[in-house]
Short mmCIF file of C-alpha atoms in Angstrom, two decimals:
data_model
loop_
_atom_site.label_atom_id
_atom_site.label_comp_id
_atom_site.label_asym_id
_atom_site.label_seq_id
_atom_site.Cartn_x
_atom_site.Cartn_y
_atom_site.Cartn_z
CA MET N 1 -36.07 -7.76 28.74
CA ASN N 2 -34.86 -5.67 31.67
CA ARG N 3 -33.45 -2.34 30.53
CA ARG N 4 -30.50 -2.71 32.88
CA ALA N 5 -29.58 -5.92 31.10
CA LEU N 6 -29.44 -4.23 27.68
CA PRO N 7 -25.89 -2.82 27.96
CA VAL N 8 -24.63 -6.24 29.07
CA PHE N 9 -26.46 -7.92 26.19
CA ARG N 10 -24.99 -5.48 23.67
CA LEU N 11 -21.51 -6.00 25.12
CA LEU N 12 -21.87 -9.77 24.79
CA THR N 13 -23.05 -9.55 21.17
CA ARG N 14 -20.24 -7.13 20.37
CA ASN N 15 -17.64 -9.48 21.85
CA LEU N 16 -19.11 -12.39 19.92
CA SER N 17 -19.03 -10.45 16.62
CA SER N 18 -15.45 -9.35 17.24
CA LYS N 19 -14.33 -12.97 17.42
CA LYS N 20 -15.56 -13.69 13.91
CA TYR N 21 -12.97 -14.29 11.22
CA ASN N 22 -12.20 -10.87 9.74
CA PRO N 23 -10.04 -10.76 6.59
CA LYS N 24 -9.39 -7.04 7.09
CA PHE N 25 -6.93 -8.00 9.85
CA ASP N 26 -5.75 -11.41 8.64
CA PHE N 27 -2.31 -10.61 7.22
CA GLU N 28 1.26 -10.54 8.42
CA ALA N 29 4.56 -8.99 7.42
CA ASP N 30 6.70 -10.79 4.88
CA PRO N 31 9.04 -12.96 6.99
CA ASP N 32 12.21 -11.90 5.17
CA VAL N 33 11.34 -8.21 5.41
CA ALA N 34 10.37 -8.54 9.08
CA LYS N 35 13.69 -10.23 9.81
CA HIS N 36 15.63 -7.38 8.22
CA LEU N 37 13.56 -4.82 10.11
CA ILE N 38 14.38 -6.52 13.40
CA ASP N 39 18.13 -6.70 12.75
CA GLY N 40 18.18 -3.13 11.43
CA SER N 41 19.07 -3.93 7.78
CA TYR N 42 15.91 -2.12 6.63
CA LYS N 43 14.33 1.04 7.89
CA PRO N 44 10.52 1.10 7.87
CA ARG N 45 10.53 4.24 5.73
CA ARG N 46 12.73 2.52 3.14
CA HIS N 47 11.37 -0.99 3.04
CA PRO N 48 11.75 -2.95 -0.25
CA GLY N 49 8.29 -2.02 -1.48
CA THR N 50 8.76 1.75 -1.40
CA LEU N 51 9.18 3.67 -4.65
CA ASP N 52 12.09 5.72 -3.26
CA VAL N 53 10.89 8.70 -5.33
CA ARG N 54 9.37 11.52 -3.31
CA THR N 55 10.01 14.85 -5.09
CA VAL N 56 11.50 14.93 -8.60
CA SER N 57 13.54 17.84 -9.95
CA LEU N 58 14.66 18.37 -13.52
CA PRO N 59 18.40 17.89 -14.17
CA ASP N 60 20.40 21.12 -14.00
CA GLN N 61 21.50 20.81 -17.63
CA LEU N 62 17.89 20.50 -18.75
CA LYS N 63 16.74 23.47 -16.67
CA GLU N 64 19.52 25.60 -18.13
CA ALA N 65 18.56 24.58 -21.68
CA VAL N 66 14.89 25.37 -21.02
CA ALA N 67 15.85 28.80 -19.67
CA VAL N 68 17.76 29.54 -22.88
CA VAL N 69 14.77 28.49 -25.01
CA LEU N 70 12.19 30.46 -23.02
CA GLN N 71 14.18 33.69 -23.01
CA ASP N 72 13.03 34.25 -26.61
CA TYR N 73 9.38 34.55 -25.47
CA PRO N 74 7.51 36.88 -23.06
CA GLU N 75 7.33 35.04 -19.75
CA LYS N 76 3.81 36.17 -18.82
CA ASN N 77 2.38 35.14 -22.18
CA VAL N 78 4.06 31.75 -22.07
CA GLN N 79 2.88 31.13 -18.52
CA LYS N 80 -0.74 32.07 -19.29
CA ASP N 81 -0.95 30.16 -22.59
CA ALA N 82 0.79 27.11 -21.09
CA GLN N 83 -1.87 26.93 -18.37
CA VAL N 84 -4.61 27.04 -21.02
CA LEU N 85 -2.94 24.22 -22.98
CA ASN N 86 -2.45 22.14 -19.85
CA ARG N 87 -6.12 22.45 -18.88
CA TYR N 88 -7.11 21.43 -22.39
CA LEU N 89 -4.85 18.37 -22.29
CA TRP N 90 -6.32 17.33 -18.94
CA SER N 91 -9.89 17.60 -20.28
CA ARG N 92 -9.04 15.66 -23.44
CA HIS N 93 -11.18 12.68 -24.47
CA ALA N 94 -10.61 10.02 -27.06
CA ALA N 95 -12.39 10.41 -30.37
CA LEU N 96 -15.81 8.78 -30.61
CA GLU N 97 -15.99 5.60 -32.65
CA PRO N 98 -18.23 5.65 -35.80
CA GLU N 99 -20.72 3.32 -34.10
CA GLU N 100 -20.89 5.65 -31.09
CA VAL N 101 -21.51 8.64 -33.36
CA LYS N 102 -24.37 6.86 -35.14
CA MET N 103 -25.91 5.80 -31.84
CA ARG N 104 -25.62 9.32 -30.42
CA HIS N 105 -27.27 10.81 -33.52
CA HIS N 106 -30.10 8.30 -33.29
CA GLU N 107 -30.69 9.00 -29.58
CA VAL N 108 -30.72 12.77 -30.07
CA ARG N 109 -32.97 12.49 -33.10
CA GLU N 110 -35.54 10.45 -31.20
CA LYS N 111 -35.49 12.83 -28.24
CA ILE N 112 -36.10 15.84 -30.46
CA LYS N 113 -38.91 14.09 -32.32
CA MET N 114 -40.57 13.19 -29.04
CA LYS N 115 -40.16 16.70 -27.64
CA ASP N 116 -41.54 18.44 -30.76
CA ASN N 117 -44.20 15.76 -31.19
CA ILE N 118 -43.55 15.68 -34.95
CA ASP N 119 -42.58 12.70 -37.07
CA PRO N 120 -41.26 13.73 -40.52
CA ASP N 121 -41.57 10.13 -41.69
CA SER N 122 -45.31 10.05 -41.17
CA PRO N 123 -47.20 9.24 -44.43
CA ASP N 124 -49.82 11.89 -43.63
CA ILE N 125 -47.35 14.75 -44.12
CA PRO N 126 -47.04 16.22 -47.64
CA GLN N 127 -43.75 15.77 -49.43
CA GLU N 128 -42.74 19.46 -49.38
CA GLU N 129 -43.56 19.84 -45.72
CA ARG N 130 -41.79 16.57 -44.93
CA GLN N 131 -38.57 17.83 -46.49
CA GLN N 132 -38.75 21.03 -44.45
CA LEU N 133 -39.31 19.06 -41.27
CA LEU N 134 -36.40 16.75 -42.09
CA ASP N 135 -34.09 19.70 -42.72
CA SER N 136 -35.21 21.35 -39.48
CA LEU N 137 -34.75 18.11 -37.54
CA GLN N 138 -31.30 17.55 -39.00
CA SER N 139 -30.29 21.08 -38.07
CA LYS N 140 -31.50 20.62 -34.48
CA VAL N 141 -29.68 17.29 -34.20
CA TYR N 142 -26.47 18.87 -35.47
CA GLU N 143 -26.68 21.76 -32.99
CA ARG N 144 -27.46 19.42 -30.10
CA ILE N 145 -24.60 17.05 -30.97
CA LYS N 146 -22.20 19.97 -31.28
CA LYS N 147 -23.01 21.02 -27.72
CA GLU N 148 -23.16 17.60 -26.05
CA ALA N 149 -20.70 15.36 -27.92
CA TYR N 150 -16.94 15.74 -27.54
CA ASN N 151 -15.46 17.29 -30.66
CA TRP N 152 -12.12 15.51 -30.97
CA GLN N 153 -9.45 17.17 -33.08
CA ALA N 154 -5.85 16.20 -33.66
CA LEU N 155 -3.41 18.60 -32.03
CA GLN N 156 -0.98 20.30 -34.37
CA TYR N 157 2.16 21.55 -32.65
CA ASP N 158 3.89 24.46 -34.34
CA THR N 159 6.94 26.24 -32.92
CA TYR N 160 5.08 28.30 -30.32
CA LYS N 161 2.73 25.53 -29.23
CA SER N 162 5.74 23.23 -28.79
CA VAL N 163 7.25 25.83 -26.44
CA LEU N 164 3.95 25.94 -24.54
CA TYR N 165 4.01 22.16 -24.18
CA LEU N 166 7.58 22.44 -22.90
CA ALA N 167 6.50 24.94 -20.25
CA ALA N 168 3.36 23.04 -19.26
CA ARG N 169 4.29 19.37 -19.43
CA LEU N 170 8.07 18.83 -19.31
CA ALA N 171 8.42 18.74 -15.50
CA PRO N 172 5.31 16.60 -14.66
CA ASP N 173 5.89 14.16 -17.54
CA PHE N 174 9.53 13.78 -16.53
CA ALA N 175 8.56 13.18 -12.90
CA ALA N 176 5.99 10.49 -13.73
CA LEU N 177 8.45 8.66 -15.99
CA VAL N 178 11.24 8.86 -13.41
CA GLN N 179 8.97 7.24 -10.82
CA ILE N 180 7.91 4.45 -13.19
CA MET N 181 11.45 3.76 -14.40
CA SER N 182 12.82 3.86 -10.85
CA ASP N 183 10.33 1.15 -9.92
CA ILE N 184 11.59 -0.97 -12.84
CA LYS N 185 15.21 -0.42 -11.79
CA LYS N 186 14.55 -1.32 -8.16
CA ARG N 187 12.60 -4.49 -8.88
CA ASP N 188 14.84 -5.58 -11.78
CA PRO N 189 18.34 -4.37 -10.86
CA GLY N 190 20.00 -6.42 -13.57
CA TYR N 191 18.09 -4.69 -16.36
CA THR N 192 20.09 -2.13 -18.38
CA PRO N 193 18.30 -0.51 -21.36
CA LEU N 194 20.93 0.02 -24.04
CA THR N 195 18.38 1.02 -26.70
CA MET N 196 15.13 2.94 -26.40
CA LEU N 197 12.18 3.88 -28.63
CA ASP N 198 10.00 6.81 -27.59
CA PHE N 199 6.69 7.05 -29.46
CA GLY N 200 5.12 10.50 -29.25
CA SER N 201 8.38 11.78 -27.83
CA GLY N 202 7.39 15.45 -27.64
CA VAL N 203 10.21 17.43 -26.06
CA GLY N 204 12.12 14.27 -25.06
CA SER N 205 10.89 13.75 -21.49
CA SER N 206 11.27 9.95 -21.70
CA MET N 207 14.86 10.21 -22.96
CA TRP N 208 15.84 12.55 -20.14
CA ALA N 209 14.08 10.34 -17.59
CA ALA N 210 15.89 7.21 -18.79
CA ASP N 211 19.26 8.97 -18.61
CA HIS N 212 18.36 10.17 -15.12
CA VAL N 213 17.47 6.69 -13.83
CA TRP N 214 20.17 4.77 -15.75
CA PRO N 215 23.05 7.28 -16.18
CA HIS N 216 25.41 6.66 -19.11
CA ILE N 217 23.63 3.40 -20.04
CA CYS N 218 21.34 4.07 -23.01
CA ARG N 219 23.44 4.13 -26.19
CA GLU N 220 20.70 4.68 -28.76
CA VAL N 221 17.41 6.57 -28.54
CA VAL N 222 14.89 6.86 -31.36
CA CYS N 223 12.34 9.66 -30.81
CA VAL N 224 9.20 9.52 -32.95
CA ASP N 225 6.90 12.54 -33.11
CA SER N 226 4.73 13.70 -36.00
CA SER N 227 5.59 17.36 -35.34
CA SER N 228 8.88 18.45 -36.87
CA ASP N 229 8.82 21.57 -34.67
CA MET N 230 8.56 19.39 -31.57
CA ASN N 231 11.50 17.29 -32.76
CA ASP N 232 13.54 20.45 -33.40
CA LEU N 233 12.80 21.69 -29.89
CA ALA N 234 13.76 18.34 -28.33
CA ASP N 235 17.02 18.41 -30.32
CA ARG N 236 17.63 22.00 -29.21
CA LEU N 237 17.38 20.96 -25.55
CA LEU N 238 20.13 18.40 -26.15
CA ARG N 239 22.30 21.25 -27.41
CA GLY N 240 21.87 23.32 -24.29
CA GLY N 241 19.14 25.47 -25.84
CA ASP N 242 21.36 26.72 -28.68
CA PRO N 243 20.62 24.98 -32.03
CA ASP N 244 24.10 25.88 -33.32
CA LYS N 245 25.92 24.03 -30.56
CA PRO N 246 26.84 20.31 -30.79
CA ARG N 247 25.00 17.73 -28.71
CA LEU N 248 27.02 17.56 -25.54
CA VAL N 249 24.40 16.27 -23.11
CA ARG N 250 23.94 12.65 -24.20
CA GLU N 251 26.79 10.27 -24.81
CA GLY N 252 24.72 7.93 -26.97
CA GLY N 253 23.15 8.44 -30.37
CA THR N 254 19.81 10.23 -30.65
CA PHE N 255 17.63 10.06 -33.74
CA PHE N 256 14.42 11.96 -34.48
CA LYS N 257 11.71 10.63 -36.80
CA GLN N 258 8.21 11.78 -37.74
CA PHE N 259 6.79 8.33 -38.48
CA LEU N 260 6.89 5.06 -36.59
CA PRO N 261 8.84 2.42 -38.57
CA LEU N 262 6.60 -0.56 -39.28
CA SER N 263 9.44 -3.08 -39.60
CA ASN N 264 9.82 -5.47 -36.66
CA LEU N 265 13.45 -6.30 -37.43
CA LEU N 266 14.78 -3.75 -34.95
CA LYS N 267 14.07 -4.42 -31.27
CA TYR N 268 14.51 -2.00 -28.38
CA ASP N 269 15.21 -2.77 -24.74
CA LEU N 270 12.79 -0.06 -23.61
CA VAL N 271 9.76 1.27 -25.52
CA VAL N 272 7.82 4.22 -24.11
CA SER N 273 4.59 5.96 -25.10
CA SER N 274 3.81 8.90 -22.81
CA ARG N 275 0.56 10.81 -23.26
CA SER N 276 0.23 9.87 -26.93
CA LEU N 277 -2.80 7.55 -27.09
CA PHE N 278 -5.25 10.49 -27.10
CA GLU N 279 -3.73 11.71 -30.35
CA ILE N 280 -4.72 8.54 -32.25
CA PRO N 281 -8.12 9.02 -33.93
CA ASN N 282 -9.79 5.65 -33.29
CA MET N 283 -9.53 2.37 -31.42
CA ASN N 284 -8.39 0.28 -34.40
CA MET N 285 -5.44 2.59 -35.01
CA ARG N 286 -4.61 2.65 -31.30
CA LEU N 287 -4.51 -1.12 -31.10
CA ARG N 288 -2.44 -1.37 -34.28
CA THR N 289 0.00 1.15 -32.83
CA ILE N 290 0.18 -0.78 -29.55
CA ASP N 291 0.81 -3.96 -31.52
CA VAL N 292 3.69 -2.35 -33.45
CA LEU N 293 5.22 -0.97 -30.24
CA TRP N 294 4.96 -4.36 -28.55
CA GLN N 295 6.56 -6.12 -31.51
CA LYS N 296 9.49 -3.71 -31.20
CA THR N 297 9.89 -4.40 -27.48
CA SER N 298 12.57 -6.81 -26.27
CA GLY N 299 12.39 -5.76 -22.61
CA TYR N 300 9.78 -3.37 -21.24
CA LEU N 301 6.89 -1.45 -22.77
CA VAL N 302 5.73 1.60 -20.76
CA LEU N 303 2.38 3.30 -21.49
CA VAL N 304 1.52 6.47 -19.55
CA GLU N 305 -1.51 8.76 -19.72
CA ALA N 306 -3.20 11.46 -17.68
CA GLY N 307 -4.71 10.10 -14.47
CA THR N 308 -8.28 10.88 -15.52
CA ASN N 309 -11.07 8.42 -16.20
CA GLU N 310 -10.47 8.79 -19.94
CA GLY N 311 -6.72 8.23 -19.60
CA TYR N 312 -7.37 5.21 -17.41
CA ARG N 313 -9.77 3.80 -20.01
CA LEU N 314 -7.22 4.08 -22.83
CA VAL N 315 -4.47 2.47 -20.75
CA GLN N 316 -6.79 -0.38 -19.78
CA GLU N 317 -7.77 -0.81 -23.43
CA ALA N 318 -4.11 -1.33 -24.32
CA ARG N 319 -3.56 -3.53 -21.26
CA ASP N 320 -6.44 -5.86 -22.08
CA TYR N 321 -5.33 -6.09 -25.71
CA LEU N 322 -1.77 -7.09 -24.79
CA LEU N 323 -3.02 -9.61 -22.23
CA GLU N 324 -5.25 -11.14 -24.88
CA LEU N 325 -2.23 -11.48 -27.17
CA SER N 326 -0.38 -13.24 -24.35
CA ARG N 327 -3.30 -15.61 -23.68
CA LYS N 328 -3.46 -16.57 -27.35
CA ALA N 329 0.30 -17.17 -27.39
CA GLN N 330 -0.03 -19.53 -24.42
CA GLU N 331 -2.98 -21.36 -25.97
CA GLU N 332 -1.01 -21.89 -29.16
CA GLY N 333 1.86 -23.34 -27.15
CA GLU N 334 4.55 -20.80 -27.99
CA SER N 335 7.73 -21.40 -26.00
CA ASN N 336 8.13 -17.66 -25.34
CA PRO N 337 4.75 -16.12 -24.42
CA LYS N 338 4.14 -12.50 -25.28
CA GLY N 339 4.51 -11.01 -21.81
CA TYR N 340 2.84 -10.02 -18.56
CA VAL N 341 1.94 -6.95 -16.51
CA PHE N 342 4.99 -5.88 -14.53
CA ALA N 343 3.51 -2.75 -12.94
CA PRO N 344 1.48 -1.37 -11.33
CA CYS N 345 -0.74 -4.47 -11.18
CA PRO N 346 0.58 -7.53 -9.30
CA HIS N 347 -1.65 -9.71 -11.50
CA ASP N 348 -2.82 -10.29 -15.09
CA ASN N 349 -6.55 -10.34 -14.36
CA PHE N 350 -9.10 -7.68 -15.25
CA CYS N 351 -8.67 -4.43 -13.36
CA PRO N 352 -10.88 -4.54 -10.24
CA ARG N 353 -11.39 -0.76 -10.43
CA PHE N 354 -13.99 -1.39 -13.12
CA PHE N 355 -16.17 -3.21 -10.60
CA ASP N 356 -15.70 -1.41 -7.27
CA GLY N 357 -18.42 1.17 -8.02
CA SER N 358 -16.36 4.19 -6.92
CA ASN N 359 -15.89 5.67 -10.41
CA ILE N 360 -12.28 6.41 -9.43
CA PRO N 361 -9.58 5.49 -11.95
CA CYS N 362 -6.53 3.47 -10.99
CA ASN N 363 -4.01 6.28 -10.89
CA PHE N 364 -0.95 7.34 -8.95
CA GLU N 365 0.82 10.51 -7.90
CA VAL N 366 4.28 12.00 -7.94
CA HIS N 367 5.54 15.28 -6.52
CA TYR N 368 7.83 17.45 -8.60
CA LYS N 369 9.54 20.83 -8.76
CA PRO N 370 7.99 22.86 -11.60
CA LEU N 371 9.84 25.11 -14.02
CA PRO N 372 10.56 28.51 -12.44
CA LEU N 373 7.86 30.39 -14.34
CA GLY N 374 6.06 33.21 -12.57
CA LYS N 375 5.60 33.28 -8.80
CA ASN N 376 4.41 29.69 -8.31
CA LYS N 377 7.58 27.73 -7.59
CA ARG N 378 6.27 25.42 -4.89
CA THR N 379 6.24 21.64 -5.19
CA GLN N 380 3.34 20.39 -7.29
CA ARG N 381 1.62 17.05 -7.80
CA GLU N 382 1.08 15.06 -10.98
CA ILE N 383 -1.62 12.38 -11.23
CA PHE N 384 -1.06 9.72 -13.88
CA THR N 385 -2.17 6.25 -14.90
CA TYR N 386 0.13 3.72 -16.51
CA VAL N 387 0.96 0.12 -17.27
CA VAL N 388 4.32 -1.60 -17.76
CA PHE N 389 4.56 -4.83 -19.75
CA LYS N 390 7.56 -7.11 -19.62
CA ARG N 391 8.57 -9.70 -22.19
CA GLY N 392 8.54 -13.31 -21.04
CA LYS N 393 6.50 -15.27 -18.53
CA ARG N 394 5.68 -14.28 -14.98
CA GLU N 395 7.73 -16.42 -12.61
CA ILE N 396 5.84 -16.60 -9.33
CA SER N 397 8.76 -18.06 -7.41
CA ALA N 398 11.28 -15.49 -8.64
CA GLU N 399 9.22 -12.38 -7.88
CA LYS N 400 7.74 -11.18 -4.62
CA GLN N 401 3.95 -11.33 -4.83
CA TRP N 402 3.13 -8.21 -2.88
CA SER N 403 0.02 -6.08 -3.14
CA ARG N 404 0.07 -2.53 -4.51
CA LEU N 405 -1.32 0.37 -2.49
CA VAL N 406 -3.89 2.17 -4.65
CA GLU N 407 -4.71 4.82 -2.02
CA ASP N 408 -2.79 6.66 0.66
CA PRO N 409 -3.31 4.83 3.98
CA LEU N 410 -5.79 6.41 6.38
CA CYS N 411 -4.21 6.99 9.80
CA ARG N 412 -6.79 6.69 12.56
CA LYS N 413 -6.69 6.30 16.31
CA LYS N 414 -5.06 2.95 17.15
CA HIS N 415 -5.29 1.64 13.58
CA LEU N 416 -4.33 2.19 9.93
CA VAL N 417 -6.60 1.43 6.98
CA CYS N 418 -5.34 0.95 3.45
CA ARG N 419 -6.71 -0.29 0.17
CA VAL N 420 -4.56 -2.60 -1.94
CA CYS N 421 -4.71 -4.38 -5.27
CA THR N 422 -3.82 -8.00 -4.56
CA PRO N 423 -1.98 -10.62 -6.65
CA SER N 424 -5.31 -12.44 -7.02
CA GLY N 425 -6.75 -9.44 -8.89
CA THR N 426 -9.06 -8.04 -6.20
CA LEU N 427 -9.26 -4.81 -4.24
CA ARG N 428 -9.06 -5.29 -0.49
CA GLU N 429 -9.18 -3.03 2.51
CA VAL N 430 -6.77 -4.14 5.23
CA THR N 431 -6.49 -2.69 8.71
CA ALA N 432 -3.30 -2.75 10.77
CA THR N 433 -3.36 -2.33 14.54
CA LYS N 434 -0.68 -2.62 17.18
CA ARG N 435 -2.88 -5.03 19.11
CA ARG N 436 -3.55 -7.52 16.30
CA HIS N 437 -0.26 -7.29 14.41
CA SER N 438 3.44 -7.27 15.13
CA ALA N 439 5.34 -4.01 15.49
CA GLU N 440 7.13 -4.70 12.20
CA CYS N 441 3.88 -5.27 10.32
CA TYR N 442 2.35 -2.10 11.75
CA LYS N 443 5.42 -0.03 10.78
CA LEU N 444 5.40 -1.39 7.23
CA VAL N 445 1.84 -0.13 6.75
CA ARG N 446 2.50 3.08 8.67
CA TYR N 447 5.36 4.18 6.41
CA SER N 448 3.94 2.98 3.08
CA ARG N 449 2.49 5.43 0.60
CA TRP N 450 0.20 5.48 -2.39
CA GLY N 451 1.83 3.46 -5.18
CA ASP N 452 4.17 1.44 -2.94
CA LEU N 453 4.19 -2.33 -2.82
CA LEU N 454 3.09 -3.53 0.61
CA PRO N 455 5.41 -6.35 1.80
CA VAL N 456 2.80 -8.34 3.69
CA GLN N 457 1.24 -11.74 3.14
CA LEU N 458 -2.55 -11.60 2.78
CA SER N 459 -4.89 -14.45 3.51
CA GLU N 460 -7.11 -15.81 0.76
CA VAL N 461 -10.73 -14.71 1.19
CA SER N 462 -13.87 -15.78 -0.61
CA ASP N 463 -15.50 -12.36 -0.27
CA PRO N 464 -13.31 -9.63 -1.80
CA SER N 465 -15.62 -6.88 -0.57
CA ASN N 466 -14.54 -7.50 3.05
CA VAL N 467 -17.81 -6.09 4.40
CA ILE N 468 -17.70 -7.32 8.03
CA THR N 469 -18.72 -5.64 11.27
CA GLN N 470 -15.72 -4.39 13.25
CA ASP N 471 -14.95 -3.05 16.68
CA SER N 472 -15.76 0.62 17.15
CA ASP N 473 -12.09 1.58 17.71
CA GLU N 474 -11.07 -0.14 14.47
CA GLN N 475 -13.88 0.96 12.16
CA SER N 476 -12.75 1.61 8.60
CA GLU N 477 -14.17 4.57 6.71
CA PRO N 478 -14.46 3.73 3.02
CA GLN N 479 -16.71 6.72 2.35
CA GLU N 480 -13.87 9.07 3.33
CA TRP N 481 -11.77 7.65 0.52
CA ILE N 482 -14.44 8.61 -1.97
CA GLN N 483 -14.67 12.09 -0.49
CA ASN N 484 -10.90 12.58 -0.52
CA ARG N 485 -10.40 11.22 -4.02
CA ASN N 486 -13.09 12.51 -6.32
CA PRO N 487 -12.76 11.35 -9.94
CA ILE N 488 -10.65 13.71 -12.02
#
């Protein structure tokens, strides 16, 4: 072929490839939302899918109560020890199951035997020598396991450690719960939680968050925490930091318990478990606890954990268990099925994050103002993973089936790229351009953020991976996502 003809040939092949059906671009703005954008009823920055929570600050009454509590302790010591506790909580893993422990011991034992080239079970070894070799092998296995395996221990919160938890976790936990509850309020404006159960209540972050999102609504809150010192501290915050003062902050009744009531007679409109699943020693107990919490739920069940791979795994464990309960209820023909996933997933299928190969958990972020400890008073970011279950059956016609943004959109020249979790239970990368889409559709993507619902209608595709050659000016960059969002 003539060399001069090569550029023309490449241009022709490029034009032909660009005309292929490309699901990355095949979507359009929700007609109702687009209509409101055109007539000015909606602003692109505040479209119906936004979370409306950007930076969360603690209520003034709560900050004043915290200041009264912390004045009894040296500020530098509290700040330093709180950072140590926070790092430990972020590195926390669930306890190994007995089967995992046995398997780990067997693997380590075989590796050591192969490395030392000695088999204590060999019939050629005398009995006395065999016993010495077995003792030596057992000692080596124990030392190796101690270094490699995670040594889970239940956390015991005394008075000082409860104060450290207050300093380290009150503001970020409160912010994450405010964002989750605000999403519930926006999408279900008729919902008013009159009663609430908080399992693993700690210093009462969930109670304060509920009162912040639904002011003067919740009439009864039951806080369950195994630490009596933690319950005393949460009660002290309700009294403005002074244990001798009456409770003047909340209008409703507040009750503190150390054990979760097993009776299912009492139901609560809102049940919350925030960063408590790691403190349960095994999977069977976790699932039994989830079952009890779900049986006590008449409205919404909210489960929140750290946005690490381990936190994501525990939340998905609970999610899959509750979905299995719902599937069994439907198979048995119950008139009122158990429930469905309200958030963040727009579907009840398996989480596609397990299969995308990125090793990145499905997590979200919220910005918050920290407690004024030390010199660092700038806005900080909390990463969390969660799931919200709602009682009843998902009504497709009554609820907008929009996709959820699981990454911040990438803004590139002439195009925007974003990754969404779709109502069909798949991850998709969609690209918005001014040339291929309407101005309203482009603005919706432009002003959406990580965690928002994207009010667009996606086409159905047979290949969820969306791996198709694109034009050079509209090339997506999936590798940059992986570089920007390393697993925590």
